[in-house]
C-alpha positions as MATLAB code, in Angstrom:
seq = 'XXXXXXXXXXXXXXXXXXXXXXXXXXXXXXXXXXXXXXXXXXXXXXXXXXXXXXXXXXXXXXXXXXXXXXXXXXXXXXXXXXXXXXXXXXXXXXXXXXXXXXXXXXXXXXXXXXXXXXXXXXXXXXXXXXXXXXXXXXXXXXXXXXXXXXXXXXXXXXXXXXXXXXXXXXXXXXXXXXXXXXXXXXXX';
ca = [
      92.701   65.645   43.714;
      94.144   68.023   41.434;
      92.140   70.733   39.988;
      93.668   73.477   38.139;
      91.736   74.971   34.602;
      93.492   78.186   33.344;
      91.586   80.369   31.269;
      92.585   83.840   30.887;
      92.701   86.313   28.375;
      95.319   87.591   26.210;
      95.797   90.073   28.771;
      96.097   87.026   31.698;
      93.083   87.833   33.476;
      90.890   85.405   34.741;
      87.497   85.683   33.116;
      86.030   82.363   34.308;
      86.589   81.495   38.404;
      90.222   79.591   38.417;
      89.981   76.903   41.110;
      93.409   75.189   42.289;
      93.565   72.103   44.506;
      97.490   71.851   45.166;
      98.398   68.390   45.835;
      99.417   67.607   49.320;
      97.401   70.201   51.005;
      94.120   70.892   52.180;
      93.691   74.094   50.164;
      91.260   75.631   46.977;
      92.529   78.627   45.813;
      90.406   80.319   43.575;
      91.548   83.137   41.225;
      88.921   85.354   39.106;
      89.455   88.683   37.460;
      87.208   91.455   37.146;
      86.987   94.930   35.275;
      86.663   96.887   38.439;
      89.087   98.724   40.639;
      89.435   97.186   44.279;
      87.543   99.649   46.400;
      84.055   98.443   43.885;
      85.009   94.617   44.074;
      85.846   95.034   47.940;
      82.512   96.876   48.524;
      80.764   94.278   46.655;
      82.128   91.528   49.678;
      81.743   93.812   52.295;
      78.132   96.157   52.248;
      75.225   93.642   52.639;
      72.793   94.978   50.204;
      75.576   94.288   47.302;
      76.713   91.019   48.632;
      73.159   89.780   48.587;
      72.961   90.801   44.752;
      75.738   88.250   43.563;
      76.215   85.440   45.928;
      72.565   83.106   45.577;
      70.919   82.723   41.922;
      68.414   84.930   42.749;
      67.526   87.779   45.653;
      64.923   85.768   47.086;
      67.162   82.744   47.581;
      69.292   84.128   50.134;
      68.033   85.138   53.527;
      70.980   87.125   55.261;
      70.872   86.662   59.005;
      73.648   88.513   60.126;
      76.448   90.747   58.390;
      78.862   92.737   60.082;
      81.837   92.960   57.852;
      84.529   94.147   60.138;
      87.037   93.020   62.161;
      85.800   90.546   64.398;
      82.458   91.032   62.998;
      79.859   87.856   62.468;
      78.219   86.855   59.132;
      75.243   84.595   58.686;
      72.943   83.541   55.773;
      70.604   80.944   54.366;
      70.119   80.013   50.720;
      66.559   78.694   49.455;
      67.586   76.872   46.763;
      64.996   73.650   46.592;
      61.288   75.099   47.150;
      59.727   72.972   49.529;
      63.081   71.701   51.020;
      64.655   73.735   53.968;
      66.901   76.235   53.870;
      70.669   75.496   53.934;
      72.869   78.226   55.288;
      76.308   79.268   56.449;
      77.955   81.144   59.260;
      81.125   82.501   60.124;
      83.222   85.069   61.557;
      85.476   88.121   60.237;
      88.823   87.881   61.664;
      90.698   90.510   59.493;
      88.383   93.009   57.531;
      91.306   95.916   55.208;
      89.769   97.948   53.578;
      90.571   97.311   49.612;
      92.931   94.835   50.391;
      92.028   91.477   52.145;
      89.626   89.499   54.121;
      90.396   86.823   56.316;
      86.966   84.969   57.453;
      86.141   81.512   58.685;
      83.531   79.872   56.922;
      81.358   76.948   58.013;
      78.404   75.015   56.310;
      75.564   74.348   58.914;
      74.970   70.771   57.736;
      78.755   69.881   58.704;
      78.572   71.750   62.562;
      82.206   72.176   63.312;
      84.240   72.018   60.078;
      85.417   75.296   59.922;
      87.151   76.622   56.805;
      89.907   79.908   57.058;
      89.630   81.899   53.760;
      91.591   84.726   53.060;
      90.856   86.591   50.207;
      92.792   89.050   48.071;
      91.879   92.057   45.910;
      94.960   93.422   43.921;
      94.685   95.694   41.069;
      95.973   94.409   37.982;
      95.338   94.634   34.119;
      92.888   97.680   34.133;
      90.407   95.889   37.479;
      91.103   93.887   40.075;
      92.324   90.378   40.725;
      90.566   88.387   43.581;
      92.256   85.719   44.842;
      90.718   83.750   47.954;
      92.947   80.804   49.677;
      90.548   78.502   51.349;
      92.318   76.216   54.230;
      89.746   73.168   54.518;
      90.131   71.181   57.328;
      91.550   67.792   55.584;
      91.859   67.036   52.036;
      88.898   64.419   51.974;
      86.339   67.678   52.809;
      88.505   69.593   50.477;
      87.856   67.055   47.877;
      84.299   66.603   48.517;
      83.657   70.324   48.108;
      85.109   70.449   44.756;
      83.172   67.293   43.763;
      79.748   68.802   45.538;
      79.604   71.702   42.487;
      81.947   74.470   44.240;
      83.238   75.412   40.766;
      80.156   76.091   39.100;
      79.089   77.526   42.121;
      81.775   80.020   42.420;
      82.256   80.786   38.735;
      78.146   81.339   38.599;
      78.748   83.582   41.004;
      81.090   85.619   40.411;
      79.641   85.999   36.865;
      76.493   87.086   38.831;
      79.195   89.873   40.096;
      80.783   90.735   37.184;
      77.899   91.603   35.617;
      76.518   94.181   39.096;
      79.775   95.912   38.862;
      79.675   96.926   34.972;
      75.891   97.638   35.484;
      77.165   99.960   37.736;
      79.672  101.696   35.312;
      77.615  101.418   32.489;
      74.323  102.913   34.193;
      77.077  106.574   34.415;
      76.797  106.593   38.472;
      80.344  105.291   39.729;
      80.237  103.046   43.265;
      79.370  105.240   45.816;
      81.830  105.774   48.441;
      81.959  104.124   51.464;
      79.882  106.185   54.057;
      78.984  106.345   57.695;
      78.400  103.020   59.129;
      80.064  101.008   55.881;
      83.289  103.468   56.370;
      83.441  103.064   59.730;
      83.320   99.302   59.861;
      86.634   99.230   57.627;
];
């Protein structure tokens, strides 16, 4: 499966999520630009309270069990998407947390116990904010394919509209991201 729609700017940056499925590997690389520099993007995937904000639909569909975004550090949460229905939720741990850079983290969905994806994602300024790029190695390209086909686009571009739209809150509300402090400084 080959997935690949373009759709930057005149500037080339990414304004909806960019999902690649290169043929002959087990990989989704996803590419989406936003008008933020690194350290507010990066702080956005690393500090809890912000992550929460952007990654489920709404704050009270995502329980977050555990999130210690450093090095070796373990994250867990649940979504509550179906009222009524049980919880689905993912785990996984932190292997490489740079500050502003990259994180490398292993991902894995509880309903599929053992099939562990490596992500490493990338924040590089470019064009006036930042370009995140995240490499996802899936375990085969059959559960490659069968993410892609289970929604992971719209999930990720919903998302990361979600985010787009908390970072130039923040800018537009005149208080700039705070800087990293005490226990969120120290973890980097």
């Amino acid at each position: 499966m080959t997935t690949n729609e373009h759709s930057t700017d005149n500037a080339g940056r990414y304004r909806e999520a960019d999902v690649e499925a290169p043929p002959g590997t087990a990989n989704i690389i996803v590419r989406r630009s936003f008008s933020a520099e690194p350290p507010e993007v990066f702080k956005a995937f690393t500090v809890e309270e912000l992550f929460a904000q952007w990654t489920a639909a709404t704050p009270e569909a995502i329980e977050i069990v555990r999130f210690d975004a450093r090095t070796g550090g373990e994250w867990q949460y649940r979504l509550h998407v179906v009222p009524g229905q049980p919880p689905f939720g993912f785990r996984g741990v932190f292997h490489e947390v740079r500050r502003d850079q990259r994180i490398v983290q292993t991902f894995e969905f509880d309903r599929a116990p053992g099939t562990v994806t490596l992500s490493t994602t990338l924040f590089e300024a470019a064009a006036g904010g930042t370009l995140v790029t995240t490499i996802s190695a899936m375990p085969s390209e059959q559960h490659r394919d069968q993410v892609l086909d289970a929604g992971m686009r719209t999930g990720a571009d919903e998302g990361y509209r979600r985010l787009e739209s908390m970072l130039a809150d923040n800018r537009t509300s005149g208080s700039p991201a705070a800087p990293l402090t005490g226990r969120d400084a120290d973890r980097m």
